[in-house]
XYZ file of C-alpha atoms in Angstrom:
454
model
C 0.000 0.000 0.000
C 1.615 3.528 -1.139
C 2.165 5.499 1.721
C -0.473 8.485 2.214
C 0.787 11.794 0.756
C 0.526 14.933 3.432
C -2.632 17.354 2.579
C -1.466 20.780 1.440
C -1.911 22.292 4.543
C 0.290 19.834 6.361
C 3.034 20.111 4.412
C 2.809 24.554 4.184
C 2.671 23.817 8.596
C 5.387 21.214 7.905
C 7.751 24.144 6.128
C 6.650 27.001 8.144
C 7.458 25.066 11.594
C 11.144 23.937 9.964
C 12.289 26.518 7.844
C 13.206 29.587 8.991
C 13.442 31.025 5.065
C 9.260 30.193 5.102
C 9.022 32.151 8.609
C 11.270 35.114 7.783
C 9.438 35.406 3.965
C 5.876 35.454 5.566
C 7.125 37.450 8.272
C 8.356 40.397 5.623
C 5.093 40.257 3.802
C 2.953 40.629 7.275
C 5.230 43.469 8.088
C 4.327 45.091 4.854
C 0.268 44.506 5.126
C 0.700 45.999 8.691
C 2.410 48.978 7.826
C -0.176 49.736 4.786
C -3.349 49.320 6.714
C -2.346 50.146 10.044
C 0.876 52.684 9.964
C 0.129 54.537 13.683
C 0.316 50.551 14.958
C 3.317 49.747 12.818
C 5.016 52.228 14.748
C 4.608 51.117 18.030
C 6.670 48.119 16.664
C 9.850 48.979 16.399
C 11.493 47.562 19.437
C 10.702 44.049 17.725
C 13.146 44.754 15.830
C 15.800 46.791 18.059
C 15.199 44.076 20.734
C 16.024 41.467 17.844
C 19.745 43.438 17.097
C 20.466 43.951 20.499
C 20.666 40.348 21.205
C 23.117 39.928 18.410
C 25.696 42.336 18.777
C 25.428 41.312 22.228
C 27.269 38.100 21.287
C 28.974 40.017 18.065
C 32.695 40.667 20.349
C 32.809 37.430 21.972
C 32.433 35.645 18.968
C 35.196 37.851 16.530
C 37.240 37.153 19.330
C 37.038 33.475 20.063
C 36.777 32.434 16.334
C 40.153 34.938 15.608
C 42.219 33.578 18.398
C 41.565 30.173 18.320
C 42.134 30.538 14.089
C 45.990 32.425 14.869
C 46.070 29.440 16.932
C 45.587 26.415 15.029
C 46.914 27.941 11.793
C 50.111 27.789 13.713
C 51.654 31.105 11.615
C 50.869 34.737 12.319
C 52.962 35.346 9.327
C 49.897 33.836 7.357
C 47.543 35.699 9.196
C 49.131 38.909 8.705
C 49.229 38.011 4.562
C 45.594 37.342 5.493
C 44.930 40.605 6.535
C 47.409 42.442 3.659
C 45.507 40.917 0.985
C 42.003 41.296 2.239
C 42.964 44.886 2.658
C 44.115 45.342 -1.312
C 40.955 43.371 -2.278
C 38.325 45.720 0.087
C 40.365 48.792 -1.762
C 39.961 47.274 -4.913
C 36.541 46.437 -4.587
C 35.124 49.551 -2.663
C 36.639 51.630 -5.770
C 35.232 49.691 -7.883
C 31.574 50.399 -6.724
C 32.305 53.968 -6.738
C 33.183 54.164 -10.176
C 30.236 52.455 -11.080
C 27.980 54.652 -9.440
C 29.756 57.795 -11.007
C 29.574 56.226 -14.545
C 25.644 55.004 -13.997
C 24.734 58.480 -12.676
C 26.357 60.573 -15.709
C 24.556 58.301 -18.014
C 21.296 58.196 -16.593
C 21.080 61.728 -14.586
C 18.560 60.912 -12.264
C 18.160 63.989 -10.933
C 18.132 66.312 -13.959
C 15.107 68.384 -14.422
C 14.186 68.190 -10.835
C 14.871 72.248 -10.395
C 15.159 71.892 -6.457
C 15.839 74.928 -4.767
C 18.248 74.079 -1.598
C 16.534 76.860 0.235
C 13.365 75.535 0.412
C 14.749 72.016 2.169
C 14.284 71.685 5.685
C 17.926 70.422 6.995
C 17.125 70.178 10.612
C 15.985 65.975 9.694
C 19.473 66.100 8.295
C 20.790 67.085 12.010
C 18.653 64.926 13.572
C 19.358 61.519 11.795
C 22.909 62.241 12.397
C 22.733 63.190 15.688
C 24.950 65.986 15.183
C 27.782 63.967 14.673
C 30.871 63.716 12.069
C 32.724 61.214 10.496
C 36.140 60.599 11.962
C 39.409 61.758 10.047
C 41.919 59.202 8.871
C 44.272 59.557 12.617
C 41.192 59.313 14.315
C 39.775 56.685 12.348
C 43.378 54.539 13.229
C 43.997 55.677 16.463
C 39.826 54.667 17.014
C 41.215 51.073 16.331
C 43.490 50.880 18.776
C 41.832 49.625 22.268
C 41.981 51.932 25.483
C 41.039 48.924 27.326
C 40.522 44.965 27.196
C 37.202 45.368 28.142
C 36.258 48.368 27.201
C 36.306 47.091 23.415
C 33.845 44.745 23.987
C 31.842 46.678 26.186
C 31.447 49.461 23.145
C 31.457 46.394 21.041
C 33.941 48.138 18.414
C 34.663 45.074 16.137
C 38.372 46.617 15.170
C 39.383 47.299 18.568
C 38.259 43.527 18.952
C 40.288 42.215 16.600
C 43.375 43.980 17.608
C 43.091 42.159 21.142
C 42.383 38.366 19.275
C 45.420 39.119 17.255
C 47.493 40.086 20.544
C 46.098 37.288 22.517
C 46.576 34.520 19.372
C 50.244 36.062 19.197
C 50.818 35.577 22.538
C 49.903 31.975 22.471
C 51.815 31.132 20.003
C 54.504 32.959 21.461
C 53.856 30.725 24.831
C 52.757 27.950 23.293
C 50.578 24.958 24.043
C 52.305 23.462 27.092
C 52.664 26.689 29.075
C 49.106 27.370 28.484
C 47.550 23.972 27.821
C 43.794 24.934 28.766
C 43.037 28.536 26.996
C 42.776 27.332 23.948
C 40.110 24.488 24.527
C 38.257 26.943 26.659
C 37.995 29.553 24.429
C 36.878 26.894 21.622
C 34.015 26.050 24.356
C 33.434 29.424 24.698
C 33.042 29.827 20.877
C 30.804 26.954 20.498
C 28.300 27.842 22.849
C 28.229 31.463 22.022
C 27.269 29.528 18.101
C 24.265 27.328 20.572
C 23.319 31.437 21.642
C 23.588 32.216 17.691
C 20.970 29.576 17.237
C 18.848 30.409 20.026
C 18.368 33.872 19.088
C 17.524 33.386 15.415
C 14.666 31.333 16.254
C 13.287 35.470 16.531
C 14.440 36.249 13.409
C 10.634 36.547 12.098
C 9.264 38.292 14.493
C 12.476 41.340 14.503
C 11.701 41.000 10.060
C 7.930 41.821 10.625
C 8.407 44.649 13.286
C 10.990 46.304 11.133
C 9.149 45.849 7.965
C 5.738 47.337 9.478
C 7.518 50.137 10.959
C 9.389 50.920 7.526
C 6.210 50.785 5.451
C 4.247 52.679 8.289
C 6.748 55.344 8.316
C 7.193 55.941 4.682
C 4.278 54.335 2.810
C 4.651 53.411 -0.632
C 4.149 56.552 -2.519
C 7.819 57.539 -1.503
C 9.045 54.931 -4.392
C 7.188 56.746 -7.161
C 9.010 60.429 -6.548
C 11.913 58.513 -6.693
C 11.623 55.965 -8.952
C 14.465 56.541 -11.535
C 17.059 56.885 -8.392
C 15.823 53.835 -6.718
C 16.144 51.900 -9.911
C 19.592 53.145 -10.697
C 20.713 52.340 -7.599
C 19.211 48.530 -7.849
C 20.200 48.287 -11.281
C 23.686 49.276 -10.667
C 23.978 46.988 -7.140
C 22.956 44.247 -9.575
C 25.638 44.586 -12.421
C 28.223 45.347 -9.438
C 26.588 41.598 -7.802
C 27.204 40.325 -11.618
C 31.096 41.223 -11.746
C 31.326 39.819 -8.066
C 30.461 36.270 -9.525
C 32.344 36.086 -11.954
C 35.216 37.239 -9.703
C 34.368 34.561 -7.254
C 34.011 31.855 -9.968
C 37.139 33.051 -11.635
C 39.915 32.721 -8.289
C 37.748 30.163 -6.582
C 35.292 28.334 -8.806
C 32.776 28.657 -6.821
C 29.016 30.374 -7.458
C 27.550 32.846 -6.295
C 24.427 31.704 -7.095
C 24.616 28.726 -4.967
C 26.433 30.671 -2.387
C 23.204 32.781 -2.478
C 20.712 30.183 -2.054
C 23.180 28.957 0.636
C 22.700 31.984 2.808
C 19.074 32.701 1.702
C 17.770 32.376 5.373
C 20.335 35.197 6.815
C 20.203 37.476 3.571
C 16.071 37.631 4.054
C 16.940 38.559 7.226
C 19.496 41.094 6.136
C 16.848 42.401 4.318
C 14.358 42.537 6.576
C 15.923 44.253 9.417
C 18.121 46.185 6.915
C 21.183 45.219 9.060
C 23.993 42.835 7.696
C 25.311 42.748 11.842
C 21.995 40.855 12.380
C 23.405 37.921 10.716
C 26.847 38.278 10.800
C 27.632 35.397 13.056
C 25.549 33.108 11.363
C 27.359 34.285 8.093
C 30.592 33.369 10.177
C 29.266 29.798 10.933
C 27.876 29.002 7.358
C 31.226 30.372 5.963
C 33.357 28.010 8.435
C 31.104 24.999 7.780
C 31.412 26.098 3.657
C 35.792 25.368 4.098
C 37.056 28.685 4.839
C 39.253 28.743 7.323
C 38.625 30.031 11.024
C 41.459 32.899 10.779
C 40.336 34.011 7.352
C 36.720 34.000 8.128
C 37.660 35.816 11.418
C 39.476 38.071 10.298
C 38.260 39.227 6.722
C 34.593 39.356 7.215
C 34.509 41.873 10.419
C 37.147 43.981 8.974
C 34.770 43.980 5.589
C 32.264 45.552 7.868
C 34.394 49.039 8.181
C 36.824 48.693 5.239
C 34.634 46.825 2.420
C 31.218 48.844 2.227
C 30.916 48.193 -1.369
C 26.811 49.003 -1.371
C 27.574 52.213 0.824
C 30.094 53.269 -1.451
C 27.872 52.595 -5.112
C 24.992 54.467 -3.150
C 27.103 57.688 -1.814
C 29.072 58.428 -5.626
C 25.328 58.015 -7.205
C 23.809 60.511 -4.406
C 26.183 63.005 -4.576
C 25.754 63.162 -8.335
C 21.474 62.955 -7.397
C 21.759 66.172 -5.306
C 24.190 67.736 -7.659
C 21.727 67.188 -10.610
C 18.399 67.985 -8.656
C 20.050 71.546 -7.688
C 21.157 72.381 -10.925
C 24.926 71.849 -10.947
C 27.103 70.289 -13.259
C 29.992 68.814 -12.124
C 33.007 69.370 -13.958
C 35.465 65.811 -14.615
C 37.700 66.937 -12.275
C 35.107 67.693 -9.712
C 33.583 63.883 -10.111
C 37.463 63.140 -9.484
C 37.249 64.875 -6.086
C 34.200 62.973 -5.406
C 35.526 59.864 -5.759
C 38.986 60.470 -3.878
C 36.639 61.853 -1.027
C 34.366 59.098 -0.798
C 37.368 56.243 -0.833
C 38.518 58.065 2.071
C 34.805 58.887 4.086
C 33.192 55.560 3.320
C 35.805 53.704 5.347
C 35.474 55.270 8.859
C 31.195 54.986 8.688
C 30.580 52.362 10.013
C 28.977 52.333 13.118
C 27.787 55.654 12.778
C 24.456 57.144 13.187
C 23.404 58.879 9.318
C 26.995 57.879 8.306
C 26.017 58.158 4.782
C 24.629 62.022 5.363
C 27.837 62.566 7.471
C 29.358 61.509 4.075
C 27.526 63.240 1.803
C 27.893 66.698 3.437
C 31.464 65.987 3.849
C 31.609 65.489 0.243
C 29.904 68.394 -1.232
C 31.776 71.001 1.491
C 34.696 69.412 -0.212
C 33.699 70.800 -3.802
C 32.211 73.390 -2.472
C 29.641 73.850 -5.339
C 26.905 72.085 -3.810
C 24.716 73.378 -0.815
C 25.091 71.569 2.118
C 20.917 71.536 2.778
C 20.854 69.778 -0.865
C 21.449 66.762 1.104
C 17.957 66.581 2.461
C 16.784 65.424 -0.789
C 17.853 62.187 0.304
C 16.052 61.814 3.333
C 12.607 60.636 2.121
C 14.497 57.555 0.106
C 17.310 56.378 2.396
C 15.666 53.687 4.184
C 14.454 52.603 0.834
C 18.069 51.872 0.001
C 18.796 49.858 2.842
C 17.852 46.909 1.100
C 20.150 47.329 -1.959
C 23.037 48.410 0.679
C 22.878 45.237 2.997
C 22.996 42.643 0.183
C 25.754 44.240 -1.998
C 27.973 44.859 1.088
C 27.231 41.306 2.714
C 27.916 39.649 -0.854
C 31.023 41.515 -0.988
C 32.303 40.690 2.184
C 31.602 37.225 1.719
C 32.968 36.979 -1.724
C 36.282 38.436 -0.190
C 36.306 35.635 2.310
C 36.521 32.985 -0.182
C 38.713 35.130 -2.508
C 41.425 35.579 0.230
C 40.667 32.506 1.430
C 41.487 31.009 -1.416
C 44.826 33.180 -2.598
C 46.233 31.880 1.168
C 45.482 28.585 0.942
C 43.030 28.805 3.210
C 39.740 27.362 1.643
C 38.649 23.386 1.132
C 37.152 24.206 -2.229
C 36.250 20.266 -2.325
C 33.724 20.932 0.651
C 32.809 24.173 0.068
C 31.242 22.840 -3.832
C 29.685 19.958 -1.445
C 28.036 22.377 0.690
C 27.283 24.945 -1.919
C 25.864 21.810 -3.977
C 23.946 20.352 -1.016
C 25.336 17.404 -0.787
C 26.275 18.223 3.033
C 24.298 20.153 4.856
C 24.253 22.737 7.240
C 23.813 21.879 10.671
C 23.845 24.584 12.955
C 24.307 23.484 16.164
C 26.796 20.297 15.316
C 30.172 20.180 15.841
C 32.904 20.874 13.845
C 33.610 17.877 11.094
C 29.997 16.436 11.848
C 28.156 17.398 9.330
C 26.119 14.027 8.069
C 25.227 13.833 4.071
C 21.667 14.349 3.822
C 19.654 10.807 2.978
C 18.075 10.101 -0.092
C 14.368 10.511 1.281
C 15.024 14.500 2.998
C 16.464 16.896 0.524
C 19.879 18.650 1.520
C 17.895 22.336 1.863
C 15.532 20.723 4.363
C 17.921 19.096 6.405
C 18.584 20.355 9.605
């Protein structure tokens, strides 16, 4: 007798109860009904979401810290580490220009804000002030010397990821320095440490859906969905150009590593919906780290590459900023000269690397750009306020892409990247267990496919 097939409802309870992709995807589209029919009680929802990103960079530290030392550690070299860091550096530099150039090329070809007519006096730049808090983006010594901890704990207690990864480098030095038999029980503690702080990882993503649907409803509440029609040919420049700059990445990444994006994409599907939906890429970073790890990249490289990406490889900041500045430039009436377009790009190389962290970072930028040419008023920069959060979105998937795409690049220059397993697990032919340990990932069987698996 042929066993009995589940009823459609079953098996849509059966996928919603075991895959968080299913959860976080309905989650979004809640959000977005919520906000549209009921914006004054979308608002009231926004600590879903702030709760949801507390509870992650609350385990952020700890986790660059234990996965960096104990990689120094078992690679046995802090020669190899520091090559690590020298050529993730190059590619970030590379990369991050890259996306600038783009966005300077797309925006003088499509001028999407020509015609507009604004006049800067008429913008209200107090929102500016008050998304940026009044702040300012730090120069290069302070940017460097803001890298260098004051104290051990202090760095995690501010939870500055650089400062962070100063002390794991120190601290893996210094074990190798002493090694093994003078300190035979730090290093097994702090892998303990490291797995459990991957069993919190776990834990707290089971809220994933409900941090996706508060910050969805609030974004839709708060802006509505006319805000995409004024700025339609912007918003699709900026997508259009994220995509071709998403295009070059894989064929970069199938060119040094042979891997694909593609599958690399459906790989991480869970964490870039989340991304997405809480328009945060430090909302998934340690997952990222795990998935990376369990995909053959080494602990030091994936330790040390992807949380320096996160203030030195904002490739989706950077396309956005040289397209903006040209946008306000346009909109106001003023036509930047080639050498002018030159400034903009040395000026944005050098802003877009200390923003992270930042509250309005990328209006800290902007303004710092245009008082830099001088030719475009300061207010201008208000234009942008209405369509920022829209960009989110197109900023959180081109930066996490491209930090993860340097990963496996630099990975893969060092010698640091199983390519064998990382086709299995890109292929599905292992999969991704969250909560097992290291080297026990089982094959999925014939009757469970390798996405399902858990």
């Amino acid at each position: 007798m042929p066993p009995s097939v589940p009823s459609l409802p079953r098996r849509v309870a059966r996928i919603l109860r075991t895959s968080l992709f299913a959860q976080v995807a309905c989650a979004l589209v809640l959000g977005i009904v919520v906000g549209k029919l009921w914006p004054d009680l979308a608002a009231d929802l926004q600590p879903l979401g702030d709760g949801f990103t507390r509870l992650i960079k609350t385990i952020i530290s700890p986790l660059v810290f234990c996965v960096v030392v104990v990689g120094i550690a078992k690679a046995g070299d802090l020669k190899a580490f520091g090559r690590i860091g020298l050529k993730a550096l190059i590619w970030f530099e590379v990369a991050s220009t890259l996306a600038l150039l783009i966005g300077l090329l797309a925006a003088n070809v499509v001028q999407p804000g020509s015609g507009m007519n604004v006049d800067p006096a008429t913008l209200d730049t107090s929102a500016v002030d008050e998304k940026t808090g009044g702040g300012s983006l730090p120069s290069t010594t302070e940017f460097v010397l803001n890298a260098l901890p004051t104290s051990f704990i202090g760095a995690f207690a501010e939870n500055s990821l650089l400062q962070v990864l100063v002390l794991a480098c120190l601290v893996g030095a210094a074990l190798l320095y002493l090694g093994h038999t003078k300190v035979p029980q730090v290093l097994p503690a702090l892998e303990q440490a490291q797995e459990i702080i991957f069993a919190i990882v776990g834990f707290v993503m089971r809220l994933a859906p409900i941090a996706v649907f508060g910050a969805m409803a609030v974004l839709i509440g708060q802006y509505g969905l006319g805000v995409i029609e004024t700025y339609a040919k912007l918003i699709v420049l900026c997508y259009a150009a994220a995509a071709f700059f998403i295009v070059l990445l894989a064929v970069a990444l199938r060119m040094v590593t042979g891997l694909s994006l593609w599958k690399f994409l459906r790989y991480i599907r869970e964490e870039m919906l989340l991304a997405l939906g809480t328009a945060s890429t430090e909302s998934v970073m340690p997952r990222v780290m795990q998935k990376l790890r369990k995909a053959g990249a080494r602990d030091d490289a994936v330790g040390l590459v992807l949380p320096t990406g996160y203030s030195f490889n904002l490739d989706g900041a950077s396309l956005y900023l040289s397209i903006g500045t040209l946008f306000i430039a346009q909109a106001v009436g003023v036509d930047l000269s080639l050498g002018q377009q030159i400034t903009v790009l040395l000026v944005l190389m050098l802003t877009s690397k200390g923003m992270a962290g930042i509250p309005g970072s990328a209006f800290l930028a902007l303004s710092a750009t245009a008082a830099s040419l001088g030719a475009i008023p300061a207010g201008a920069v208000a234009l942008l306020l209405g369509v920022d959060r829209i960009m989110d979105s197109m900023r959180v998937v081109t930066n996490l892409l491209g930090n993860c795409v340097a990963v496996f690049a630099v990975s893969r220059w060092e010698g640091a990247l199983d390519a064998v397993r990382a086709k299995k697990v890109l292929d599905g032919e292992i999969a991704f267990v969250p909560d097992a340990p290291e080297g026990a990932l089982p094959a999925p069987s014939a009757k469970e496919p390798a996405s399902e698996a858990r």
